[in-house]
Amino acid sequence: MLSSLKIENFALIDHLELALKPGLNVLTGETGAGKSIILDAIDAALGGKATSRWVRTGTAKASVEAAFDISDSKDSRVADWLKAQDISFKGNAFVCRRDLTTGAGKSSVRSRSQLNGVAVNKPQMEELRHLLIEITAQGQTLQLGSPDLQRDWLDGFGDEALLTQRAQVASDYQAANTAKNSLEARRCAEKQRTEQLDMFQFQSKELGDADLGDPDELESLQIEHQRLSHSVELQQQSYQVYQTLYESDEGEAVADMLGQAENVLIDMLRFDPEVNPILEMVSDALAQVQEAGRQINTYGEGIETDPDRLEDIDQRMRQLKQLCRKYNRTLGELIEHYESIQASLAALGSDGQSTDDLEAAYQHKRQILLKSCDQLTQRRAVTAKALEQALIDQLKPLAMERVKFKVALQSQAPTAYGADLISFLFSPNPGEPLQPLAEIASGGEMSRFLLALKACFSRVDPIGTMVFDEIDVGVSGLVAQAIAEKLYQLGREHQVLCVTHQPLVAAMADAHFHVGKHVVQREATTLAAVNEPKTKKAKKTKTASKSEESKSEESKAEESNAEELSVEERTIVKVTPLDLSSRRDELAQLAGGKSYSDAIAFADALLQQAETIRKAG
């Protein structure tokens, strides 16, 4: 249930902390007092569409925190959802927070939602919203026209046997659908088998003849091609390096000079041991130069000029590049493609189940599904009669004494939910035919219909909090009393938050709040120079003929105006919890009457009547 609201700079609310209670919570106040702002704040906290009018004028940021208690057993789905989203919560409480910040444009607004401090996106908030709360108001009952929702309501009103049969239908549908998919896949495979075999066999032969195996072969061939193409240059250059390092025909080689330096350093070492590190470096350099000379000599002697091998490499490279271009793949990808073709050929070549066997299996599963759907239809027909009678009984006290209601079951192709298309048919007036509920019912009728439906479903509906916005509009007397009692009954199974103008409804509240607008005055310093029209300033600039004395007086006047204090009036919305005494006054205000004493007496009577109903319940 919704345990509390904390609102900052939202619409006309500057700051508000509101603690709600289990049972029936009622908001009353004059028309336009701001009751809908409270509902807007709840909607905002649970991911409703953000609008700039939600941010209080003169501020840049608004926030709403809605705290929920999920200790009730019906809230187990919420706890499971939070765990699935890896959102931790302590005990049985968690907080939904929404921050709204105005953007550069007047109508732009940015928002951020959090659950216990963890950022969540809009789809996540929508999922959670459907588990937590249901808001019903004039013009907000379009969901009643959804065939899927009507089907779920009908099934939810049924017994355990109906729900078990519905689960069996879902299982049988999955089995039949799997068999159908296998059959269709086999038919499709057979239809395309010849074409695929021809294509795969051609590609397999072409790639198989290419003897693909090493994904780096093309790169290796390119390196070898470069070496063979420049074999003469490499031989000459390697011999040149060998002479420079090790054995020179002209002059001394590097090894000779390092040898001479080494001998000198050895001679110097006899007189000064400090040259020993230098001697070691020179000796190491000599050893490395000698080894490099030997290796470059071996390298040069190993280089061969092989025109035949060079031609073979050219042909192989052309073949590989042509295949890569043809299949639009790299060599590595081409090898993977060849392996995939082999697997596809093996699959196409296997016999598997014949089409006849798969057809027979599918028809068998389909017959099982049709039988399960028929059994579900029979149970739904029985449940439909019970729901029709229960709803009519609930609707009669709500100014719908001669209402007609029928749950129509129309056959359709089997689905995971059965083979029934559910329609709620409705006729509020005698002599009028039954028609789909969403097409004929007025806003008030839809709201009362939903209230009656919720009264029927109060024992099975998993929603923890229900919000009704002026669901009692346009009714009075006995009808209003009946609505009040139904809202109270719903409050025994759920938390109910109701906006009402009916004293009969307000009297039944477990918690009563008054919503009102208040005008507050705040002092603000205004700068005359800032607010002064530009044209006036320009005119002053152009007027150069004034005397110095006049200019001085104007300057003093402007300084005086800049220091003036103005009073700014702002409207705020306040919500006040009412005790027994203040409830009497509020009910009397709602009821009106010829005199204040009559209104108070009527309020006392309402409270006494409500207490009698509570004790009887």
Coordinates of C-alpha atoms in Angstrom, one line a residue, residues 27-551:
L27 CA -9.7 13.7 0.0
T28 CA -12.3 16.5 0.1
G29 CA -12.2 20.2 -0.6
E30 CA -13.8 22.8 -2.8
T31 CA -13.8 22.4 -6.6
G32 CA -10.4 23.5 -7.9
A33 CA -8.8 23.2 -4.5
G34 CA -6.0 21.0 -5.8
K35 CA -7.2 17.5 -5.1
S36 CA -6.2 16.4 -8.6
I37 CA -2.7 17.7 -7.9
I38 CA -2.3 15.0 -5.3
L39 CA -3.3 12.3 -7.8
D40 CA -1.0 13.9 -10.4
A41 CA 1.9 13.6 -7.9
I42 CA 1.2 9.9 -7.4
D43 CA 1.0 9.5 -11.2
A44 CA 4.3 11.3 -11.5
A45 CA 6.1 9.2 -8.9
L46 CA 5.1 6.1 -10.7
G47 CA 6.4 7.2 -14.1
G48 CA 3.5 9.2 -15.6
K49 CA 4.1 11.4 -18.6
A50 CA 6.2 14.4 -17.5
T51 CA 4.9 17.9 -18.2
S52 CA 6.3 21.3 -17.4
R53 CA 3.2 22.3 -15.5
W54 CA 4.3 19.9 -12.8
V55 CA 7.2 22.1 -11.9
R56 CA 6.1 25.0 -9.6
T57 CA 6.4 28.4 -11.2
G58 CA 9.5 30.2 -10.2
T59 CA 11.4 27.0 -9.5
A60 CA 13.6 24.8 -11.7
K61 CA 13.1 21.5 -10.0
A62 CA 10.3 19.4 -8.6
S63 CA 10.4 16.1 -6.8
V64 CA 7.9 13.5 -5.6
E65 CA 8.6 10.5 -3.3
A66 CA 6.0 7.8 -2.8
A67 CA 6.8 5.2 -0.1
F68 CA 5.1 1.8 -0.3
D69 CA 4.6 -0.9 2.3
I70 CA 4.5 -4.4 0.7
S71 CA 3.9 -6.4 3.9
D72 CA 0.5 -7.7 2.7
S73 CA 0.5 -11.1 1.0
K74 CA -1.0 -9.7 -2.1
D75 CA 2.1 -7.6 -2.6
S76 CA 4.4 -10.7 -3.0
R77 CA 4.5 -10.0 -6.8
V78 CA 6.0 -6.6 -6.1
A79 CA 8.7 -8.1 -3.9
D80 CA 9.5 -10.7 -6.5
W81 CA 9.7 -8.0 -9.2
L82 CA 12.1 -5.9 -7.1
K83 CA 14.3 -8.9 -6.5
A84 CA 14.3 -9.7 -10.3
Q85 CA 15.5 -6.1 -11.0
D86 CA 18.3 -6.4 -8.3
I87 CA 16.8 -3.6 -6.3
S88 CA 17.4 -4.1 -2.6
F89 CA 14.8 -3.1 0.0
K90 CA 14.8 -3.4 3.8
G91 CA 11.9 -4.9 5.6
N92 CA 8.7 -4.3 3.6
A93 CA 9.2 -0.8 2.4
F94 CA 10.6 0.9 -0.7
V95 CA 10.5 4.4 -2.2
C96 CA 9.7 5.6 -5.7
R97 CA 11.2 9.0 -6.4
R98 CA 10.8 11.2 -9.5
D99 CA 12.8 14.3 -10.1
L100 CA 11.6 16.8 -12.7
T101 CA 13.9 19.6 -14.0
T102 CA 12.8 22.3 -16.5
G103 CA 14.8 22.6 -19.7
A104 CA 15.8 25.5 -21.8
G105 CA 12.4 25.8 -23.4
K106 CA 9.3 26.7 -21.4
S107 CA 7.6 23.4 -22.2
S108 CA 10.6 21.1 -21.9
V109 CA 11.2 19.1 -18.8
R110 CA 13.7 16.4 -17.9
S111 CA 12.9 13.6 -15.5
R112 CA 14.7 10.9 -13.5
S113 CA 13.1 8.0 -11.7
Q114 CA 14.7 6.0 -8.8
L115 CA 13.7 3.0 -6.7
N116 CA 15.4 3.0 -3.4
G117 CA 18.1 5.2 -4.9
V118 CA 18.6 3.0 -8.0
A119 CA 18.0 4.7 -11.4
V120 CA 15.3 2.9 -13.4
N121 CA 13.8 3.5 -16.9
K122 CA 10.3 4.2 -18.0
P123 CA 9.4 0.6 -19.0
Q124 CA 10.5 -0.6 -15.6
M125 CA 8.3 2.0 -13.9
E126 CA 5.3 1.1 -16.0
E127 CA 5.7 -2.6 -15.0
L128 CA 5.9 -1.7 -11.4
R129 CA 3.0 0.7 -11.6
H130 CA 0.7 -2.1 -12.8
L131 CA 1.6 -4.1 -9.7
L132 CA 1.2 -1.3 -7.2
I133 CA -1.7 1.0 -8.1
E134 CA -4.8 1.4 -10.2
I135 CA -6.2 4.9 -10.9
T136 CA -9.8 5.2 -12.0
A137 CA -11.4 8.5 -13.0
Q138 CA -13.8 10.0 -15.4
G139 CA -12.4 9.3 -18.9
Q140 CA -9.7 6.9 -17.6
T141 CA -11.6 3.6 -17.9
L142 CA -10.7 2.8 -21.5
Q143 CA -9.0 -0.4 -20.2
L144 CA -12.5 -1.8 -19.7
G145 CA -12.8 -2.2 -23.4
S146 CA -9.8 -4.5 -23.8
P147 CA -10.8 -8.1 -24.7
D148 CA -7.7 -9.4 -23.1
L149 CA -8.4 -7.7 -19.8
Q150 CA -12.0 -8.8 -19.9
R151 CA -10.8 -12.4 -20.4
D152 CA -8.4 -12.1 -17.5
W153 CA -11.2 -10.7 -15.3
L154 CA -13.5 -13.5 -16.2
D155 CA -10.9 -16.1 -15.5
G156 CA -9.9 -14.4 -12.3
F157 CA -13.5 -14.6 -11.1
G158 CA -13.5 -18.3 -11.7
D159 CA -12.5 -21.1 -9.4
E160 CA -9.2 -22.9 -9.1
A161 CA -10.4 -25.5 -11.6
L162 CA -10.8 -22.9 -14.3
L163 CA -7.3 -21.5 -13.7
T164 CA -5.9 -25.0 -13.8
Q165 CA -7.6 -25.7 -17.0
R166 CA -6.3 -22.4 -18.5
A167 CA -2.8 -23.5 -17.6
Q168 CA -3.4 -26.8 -19.2
V169 CA -4.6 -25.0 -22.4
A170 CA -1.4 -23.0 -22.4
S171 CA 0.7 -26.1 -22.1
D172 CA -1.3 -27.9 -24.9
Y173 CA -1.0 -24.9 -27.1
Q174 CA 2.8 -24.8 -26.7
A175 CA 3.0 -28.5 -27.6
A176 CA 0.7 -28.1 -30.6
N177 CA 2.6 -25.0 -31.7
T178 CA 5.9 -26.8 -31.4
A179 CA 4.6 -29.7 -33.5
K180 CA 3.2 -27.2 -36.1
N181 CA 6.6 -25.4 -36.3
S182 CA 8.4 -28.7 -36.8
L183 CA 6.0 -29.6 -39.6
E184 CA 6.2 -26.2 -41.3
A185 CA 10.0 -26.2 -40.9
R186 CA 10.1 -29.7 -42.6
R187 CA 7.9 -28.6 -45.4
C188 CA 9.9 -25.5 -46.0
A189 CA 13.1 -27.5 -45.8
E190 CA 11.9 -30.0 -48.4
K191 CA 10.7 -27.2 -50.7
Q192 CA 14.1 -25.5 -50.6
R193 CA 16.1 -28.7 -50.2
T194 CA 17.0 -29.2 -53.9
E195 CA 17.9 -25.6 -54.4
Q196 CA 20.0 -25.5 -51.2
L197 CA 21.7 -28.8 -52.0
D198 CA 22.7 -27.6 -55.4
M199 CA 24.0 -24.3 -54.1
F200 CA 25.8 -25.9 -51.1
Q201 CA 27.3 -28.7 -53.2
F202 CA 28.7 -26.2 -55.7
Q203 CA 30.2 -24.0 -53.0
S204 CA 31.5 -27.0 -51.1
K205 CA 33.3 -28.3 -54.2
E206 CA 34.7 -24.8 -55.1
L207 CA 36.0 -24.2 -51.6
G208 CA 37.1 -27.7 -51.1
D209 CA 39.1 -27.7 -54.3
A210 CA 40.8 -24.5 -53.0
D211 CA 42.1 -26.6 -50.1
L212 CA 41.5 -23.9 -47.5
G213 CA 42.9 -24.4 -44.0
D214 CA 45.1 -21.7 -42.8
P215 CA 43.4 -18.3 -42.2
D216 CA 46.9 -16.6 -42.4
E217 CA 47.9 -18.3 -45.6
L218 CA 47.4 -15.2 -47.8
E219 CA 49.6 -13.1 -45.5
S220 CA 52.3 -15.8 -45.5
L221 CA 52.2 -16.0 -49.3
Q222 CA 52.6 -12.2 -49.6
I223 CA 55.7 -12.3 -47.4
E224 CA 57.3 -15.1 -49.4
H225 CA 56.4 -13.4 -52.6
Q226 CA 58.2 -10.3 -51.5
R227 CA 61.3 -12.3 -50.6
L228 CA 61.4 -14.2 -53.9
S229 CA 60.7 -11.1 -55.9
H230 CA 63.8 -9.3 -54.4
S231 CA 66.1 -12.3 -53.9
V232 CA 69.0 -10.8 -55.9
E233 CA 68.8 -7.5 -53.9
L234 CA 68.6 -9.4 -50.6
Q235 CA 71.7 -11.5 -51.5
Q236 CA 73.7 -8.4 -52.4
Q237 CA 72.6 -6.5 -49.4
S238 CA 73.2 -9.4 -47.0
Y239 CA 76.8 -9.7 -48.4
Q240 CA 77.3 -6.0 -47.9
V241 CA 76.2 -6.2 -44.3
Y242 CA 78.5 -9.2 -43.8
Q243 CA 81.5 -7.4 -45.1
T244 CA 80.7 -4.3 -43.0
L245 CA 80.3 -6.3 -39.8
Y246 CA 82.7 -9.2 -40.1
E247 CA 85.0 -9.5 -43.1
S248 CA 85.6 -6.5 -45.4
D249 CA 87.4 -6.6 -48.7
E250 CA 88.2 -2.9 -48.4
G251 CA 89.4 -1.6 -45.1
E252 CA 88.6 -2.9 -41.7
A253 CA 85.2 -4.4 -40.6
V254 CA 83.3 -3.5 -37.5
A255 CA 84.5 -6.7 -35.8
D256 CA 88.1 -5.9 -36.5
M257 CA 87.8 -2.4 -35.1
L258 CA 86.0 -3.7 -32.0
G259 CA 88.8 -6.3 -31.6
Q260 CA 91.4 -3.6 -31.7
A261 CA 89.5 -1.5 -29.1
E262 CA 89.2 -4.6 -26.9
N263 CA 93.0 -5.2 -27.0
V264 CA 93.6 -1.6 -26.1
L265 CA 91.2 -1.7 -23.1
I266 CA 92.8 -5.0 -21.9
D267 CA 96.2 -3.2 -21.9
M268 CA 94.6 -0.3 -20.1
L269 CA 93.1 -2.6 -17.5
R270 CA 96.6 -3.4 -16.2
F271 CA 96.9 0.1 -15.0
D272 CA 93.3 1.1 -14.1
P273 CA 90.6 -1.3 -13.1
E274 CA 87.9 1.4 -13.6
V275 CA 87.9 0.7 -17.4
N276 CA 86.7 -2.9 -16.8
P277 CA 83.0 -2.1 -17.3
I278 CA 83.8 -0.4 -20.6
L279 CA 85.9 -3.5 -21.6
E280 CA 82.9 -5.7 -20.8
M281 CA 80.6 -3.6 -23.0
V282 CA 83.1 -3.6 -25.9
S283 CA 83.6 -7.4 -25.6
D284 CA 79.8 -8.0 -25.6
A285 CA 79.4 -5.7 -28.6
L286 CA 82.2 -7.6 -30.4
A287 CA 80.5 -11.0 -29.7
Q288 CA 77.2 -9.7 -31.0
V289 CA 78.7 -8.2 -34.1
Q290 CA 80.5 -11.5 -34.8
E291 CA 77.3 -13.5 -34.3
A292 CA 75.3 -11.0 -36.5
G293 CA 78.0 -11.4 -39.2
R294 CA 77.7 -15.2 -39.1
Q295 CA 73.9 -15.1 -39.2
I296 CA 73.7 -12.6 -42.1
N297 CA 76.1 -14.7 -44.0
T298 CA 74.0 -17.8 -43.5
Y299 CA 70.9 -15.9 -44.5
G300 CA 72.5 -14.7 -47.7
E301 CA 73.7 -18.1 -48.7
G302 CA 70.2 -19.5 -48.1
I303 CA 68.4 -17.1 -50.4
E304 CA 67.5 -18.8 -53.7
T305 CA 66.1 -17.4 -56.9
D306 CA 63.1 -19.7 -57.8
P307 CA 60.9 -18.4 -60.7
D308 CA 58.7 -21.5 -60.7
R309 CA 57.9 -21.1 -57.0
L310 CA 57.2 -17.3 -57.5
E311 CA 54.7 -18.2 -60.3
D312 CA 53.0 -20.8 -58.0
I313 CA 52.7 -18.1 -55.3
D314 CA 51.2 -15.6 -57.7
Q315 CA 48.6 -18.1 -58.9
R316 CA 47.7 -19.1 -55.3
M317 CA 47.3 -15.5 -54.2
R318 CA 45.1 -14.7 -57.2
Q319 CA 42.9 -17.8 -56.4
L320 CA 42.5 -16.8 -52.7
K321 CA 41.8 -13.1 -53.5
Q322 CA 39.2 -14.1 -56.1
L323 CA 37.3 -16.3 -53.7
C324 CA 37.4 -13.7 -51.0
R325 CA 35.9 -11.1 -53.4
K326 CA 33.3 -13.5 -54.7
Y327 CA 32.0 -14.5 -51.3
N328 CA 32.7 -11.0 -49.8
R329 CA 34.6 -12.5 -46.8
T330 CA 38.0 -12.5 -45.4
L331 CA 40.0 -15.7 -45.7
G332 CA 39.3 -16.7 -42.1
E333 CA 35.6 -16.0 -42.6
L334 CA 35.7 -18.0 -45.9
I335 CA 37.1 -21.0 -44.0
E336 CA 34.2 -20.7 -41.4
H337 CA 31.7 -20.5 -44.2
Y338 CA 33.1 -23.7 -45.7
E339 CA 32.7 -25.5 -42.4
S340 CA 29.1 -24.1 -42.1
I341 CA 28.3 -25.5 -45.6
Q342 CA 29.5 -28.9 -44.6
A343 CA 27.2 -28.9 -41.5
S344 CA 24.3 -27.7 -43.7
L345 CA 24.9 -30.5 -46.2
A346 CA 24.9 -33.0 -43.4
A347 CA 21.6 -31.7 -42.0
L348 CA 20.0 -31.7 -45.5
G349 CA 21.3 -35.1 -46.2
S350 CA 19.8 -36.6 -43.0
D351 CA 16.4 -38.2 -43.3
G352 CA 14.8 -37.1 -40.0
Q353 CA 11.1 -37.5 -39.6
S354 CA 9.0 -37.7 -42.7
T355 CA 6.4 -35.0 -43.5
D356 CA 3.6 -37.5 -43.0
D357 CA 4.9 -38.4 -39.5
L358 CA 5.1 -34.8 -38.5
E359 CA 1.6 -34.1 -39.9
A360 CA 0.2 -36.9 -37.9
A361 CA 2.0 -35.7 -34.7
Y362 CA 0.7 -32.1 -35.2
Q363 CA -2.9 -33.3 -35.8
H364 CA -2.7 -35.4 -32.6
K365 CA -1.5 -32.4 -30.6
R366 CA -4.1 -30.1 -32.1
Q367 CA -6.9 -32.5 -31.2
I368 CA -5.7 -32.5 -27.6
L369 CA -5.6 -28.6 -27.7
L370 CA -9.1 -28.4 -29.1
K371 CA -10.4 -30.7 -26.4
S372 CA -8.6 -28.6 -23.7
C373 CA -10.1 -25.4 -25.1
D374 CA -13.6 -26.9 -25.2
Q375 CA -13.3 -27.8 -21.5
L376 CA -12.0 -24.3 -20.7
T377 CA -14.9 -22.8 -22.7
Q378 CA -17.4 -24.8 -20.6
R379 CA -15.9 -23.6 -17.4
R380 CA -15.9 -20.0 -18.6
A381 CA -19.5 -20.3 -19.6
V382 CA -20.4 -21.3 -16.0
T383 CA -18.2 -18.5 -14.5
A384 CA -19.7 -16.0 -17.0
K385 CA -23.2 -16.6 -15.6
A386 CA -21.9 -16.1 -12.0
L387 CA -20.1 -12.9 -13.0
E388 CA -23.2 -11.6 -14.8
Q389 CA -25.4 -12.1 -11.7
A390 CA -22.8 -10.7 -9.3
L391 CA -22.2 -7.6 -11.4
I392 CA -25.9 -6.9 -11.8
D393 CA -26.4 -7.3 -8.1
Q394 CA -23.6 -4.8 -7.5
L395 CA -24.8 -2.4 -10.2
K396 CA -28.4 -2.2 -9.1
P397 CA -27.8 0.0 -6.0
L398 CA -25.6 2.3 -8.2
A399 CA -28.6 3.9 -10.1
M400 CA -28.6 1.0 -12.5
E401 CA -31.7 -0.9 -11.3
R402 CA -32.6 -2.2 -14.7
V403 CA -29.2 -2.7 -16.2
K404 CA -28.4 -5.7 -18.4
F405 CA -25.0 -7.3 -18.6
K406 CA -23.7 -10.3 -20.4
V407 CA -20.4 -11.9 -20.9
A408 CA -20.3 -13.1 -24.5
L409 CA -18.0 -16.0 -25.5
Q410 CA -17.3 -16.1 -29.2
S411 CA -15.2 -18.8 -30.9
Q412 CA -11.9 -18.0 -32.4
A413 CA -8.7 -19.8 -33.4
P414 CA -7.0 -21.4 -30.4
T415 CA -4.4 -19.4 -28.5
A416 CA -2.4 -20.0 -25.4
Y417 CA -5.5 -18.5 -23.5
G418 CA -8.1 -20.7 -25.1
A419 CA -10.4 -20.4 -28.1
D420 CA -12.7 -17.8 -26.7
L421 CA -13.0 -14.1 -27.6
I422 CA -14.5 -12.4 -24.5
S423 CA -16.8 -9.4 -24.8
F424 CA -18.6 -7.5 -22.0
L425 CA -22.0 -6.5 -23.3
F426 CA -24.0 -3.8 -21.6
S427 CA -27.3 -2.1 -21.7
P428 CA -28.0 0.5 -19.1
N429 CA -31.5 1.4 -20.2
P430 CA -34.7 -0.8 -20.8
G431 CA -35.4 -1.5 -24.4
E432 CA -31.8 -0.9 -25.6
P433 CA -29.9 -3.9 -27.0
L434 CA -26.8 -5.3 -25.5
Q435 CA -23.7 -3.7 -26.9
P436 CA -19.9 -3.7 -26.2
L437 CA -19.3 -1.9 -22.9
A438 CA -16.7 0.5 -24.3
E439 CA -19.0 1.6 -27.1
I440 CA -22.1 2.4 -25.2
A441 CA -21.3 3.2 -21.5
S442 CA -20.9 6.9 -20.5
G443 CA -18.1 8.0 -18.3
G444 CA -20.1 7.8 -15.2
E445 CA -21.5 4.4 -16.1
M446 CA -18.0 3.1 -16.8
S447 CA -16.7 4.4 -13.5
R448 CA -19.6 2.8 -11.6
F449 CA -19.3 -0.4 -13.6
L450 CA -15.6 -0.6 -12.7
L451 CA -16.5 0.1 -9.0
A452 CA -19.0 -2.8 -9.1
L453 CA -16.4 -5.0 -10.9
K454 CA -13.8 -4.2 -8.2
A455 CA -16.3 -5.0 -5.5
C456 CA -16.8 -8.5 -7.1
F457 CA -13.0 -9.0 -7.5
S458 CA -11.9 -7.5 -4.2
R459 CA -11.0 -11.0 -2.8
V460 CA -8.7 -11.9 -5.8
D461 CA -7.4 -8.6 -7.2
P462 CA -3.7 -8.4 -6.5
I463 CA -3.5 -4.5 -6.8
G464 CA -2.7 -3.1 -3.4
T465 CA -3.9 0.5 -3.8
M466 CA -6.9 1.7 -5.8
V467 CA -7.5 5.4 -6.6
F468 CA -11.0 6.6 -7.5
D469 CA -11.2 10.2 -8.7
E470 CA -14.8 11.5 -8.2
I471 CA -16.3 8.2 -9.1
D472 CA -19.5 9.4 -7.3
V473 CA -20.0 12.4 -9.5
G474 CA -23.6 13.0 -10.6
V475 CA -25.2 10.7 -8.0
S476 CA -26.8 11.5 -4.7
G477 CA -29.0 10.0 -2.0
L478 CA -29.3 6.2 -1.8
V479 CA -26.9 5.8 -4.8
A480 CA -24.3 7.8 -3.1
Q481 CA -24.7 5.8 0.1
A482 CA -24.4 2.6 -1.9
I483 CA -21.2 3.9 -3.5
A484 CA -19.9 4.9 -0.1
E485 CA -20.5 1.4 1.3
K486 CA -18.8 -0.3 -1.7
L487 CA -15.8 1.9 -1.4
Y488 CA -15.6 1.0 2.3
Q489 CA -15.9 -2.7 1.5
L490 CA -13.1 -2.4 -1.0
G491 CA -11.1 -0.7 1.7
R492 CA -11.3 -3.9 3.7
E493 CA -9.3 -5.8 1.1
H494 CA -7.2 -3.0 -0.4
Q495 CA -6.1 0.5 0.3
V496 CA -8.5 2.9 -1.3
L497 CA -7.8 6.6 -2.1
C498 CA -10.9 8.5 -3.1
V499 CA -11.5 12.1 -4.2
T500 CA -15.1 13.0 -3.5
H501 CA -17.6 15.8 -2.9
Q502 CA -20.1 13.5 -1.3
P503 CA -20.5 13.8 2.5
L504 CA -22.0 10.3 2.5
V505 CA -18.8 8.9 1.0
A506 CA -16.5 11.1 3.2
A507 CA -18.2 9.9 6.3
M508 CA -17.2 6.3 5.7
A509 CA -13.4 7.2 5.5
D510 CA -10.9 5.5 7.7
A511 CA -8.7 8.6 7.1
H512 CA -10.0 11.9 6.0
F513 CA -7.9 14.8 4.5
H514 CA -9.0 18.3 3.6
V515 CA -7.3 19.8 0.5
G516 CA -7.4 23.6 0.2
K517 CA -5.7 26.5 -1.6
H518 CA -4.1 29.3 0.4
V519 CA -2.6 32.6 -0.8
V520 CA 0.6 33.5 1.0
Q521 CA 2.4 36.9 0.8
R522 CA 6.1 37.2 0.6
E523 CA 8.3 40.3 0.5
A524 CA 10.5 40.7 -2.6
T525 CA 12.9 43.5 -3.6
T526 CA 12.3 44.9 -7.0
L527 CA 14.8 46.9 -9.1
A528 CA 13.1 49.7 -11.0
A529 CA 16.0 50.0 -13.4
V530 CA 15.5 46.3 -14.5
N531 CA 11.7 46.5 -14.9
E532 CA 11.9 49.9 -16.8
P533 CA 10.9 49.6 -20.5
K534 CA 13.8 49.9 -22.9
T535 CA 12.0 52.6 -24.9
K536 CA 11.9 54.8 -21.8
K537 CA 15.6 54.3 -21.2
A538 CA 16.4 55.1 -24.8
K539 CA 14.3 58.2 -24.6
K540 CA 16.3 59.3 -21.6
T541 CA 19.6 58.7 -23.4
K542 CA 18.5 60.8 -26.3
T543 CA 17.3 63.7 -24.1
A544 CA 20.5 65.7 -23.7
S545 CA 19.0 69.1 -23.1
K546 CA 18.0 68.5 -19.5
S547 CA 19.8 70.5 -16.8
E548 CA 22.3 68.9 -14.6
E549 CA 20.0 69.5 -11.6
S550 CA 17.1 67.6 -13.3
K551 CA 19.4 64.7 -14.0

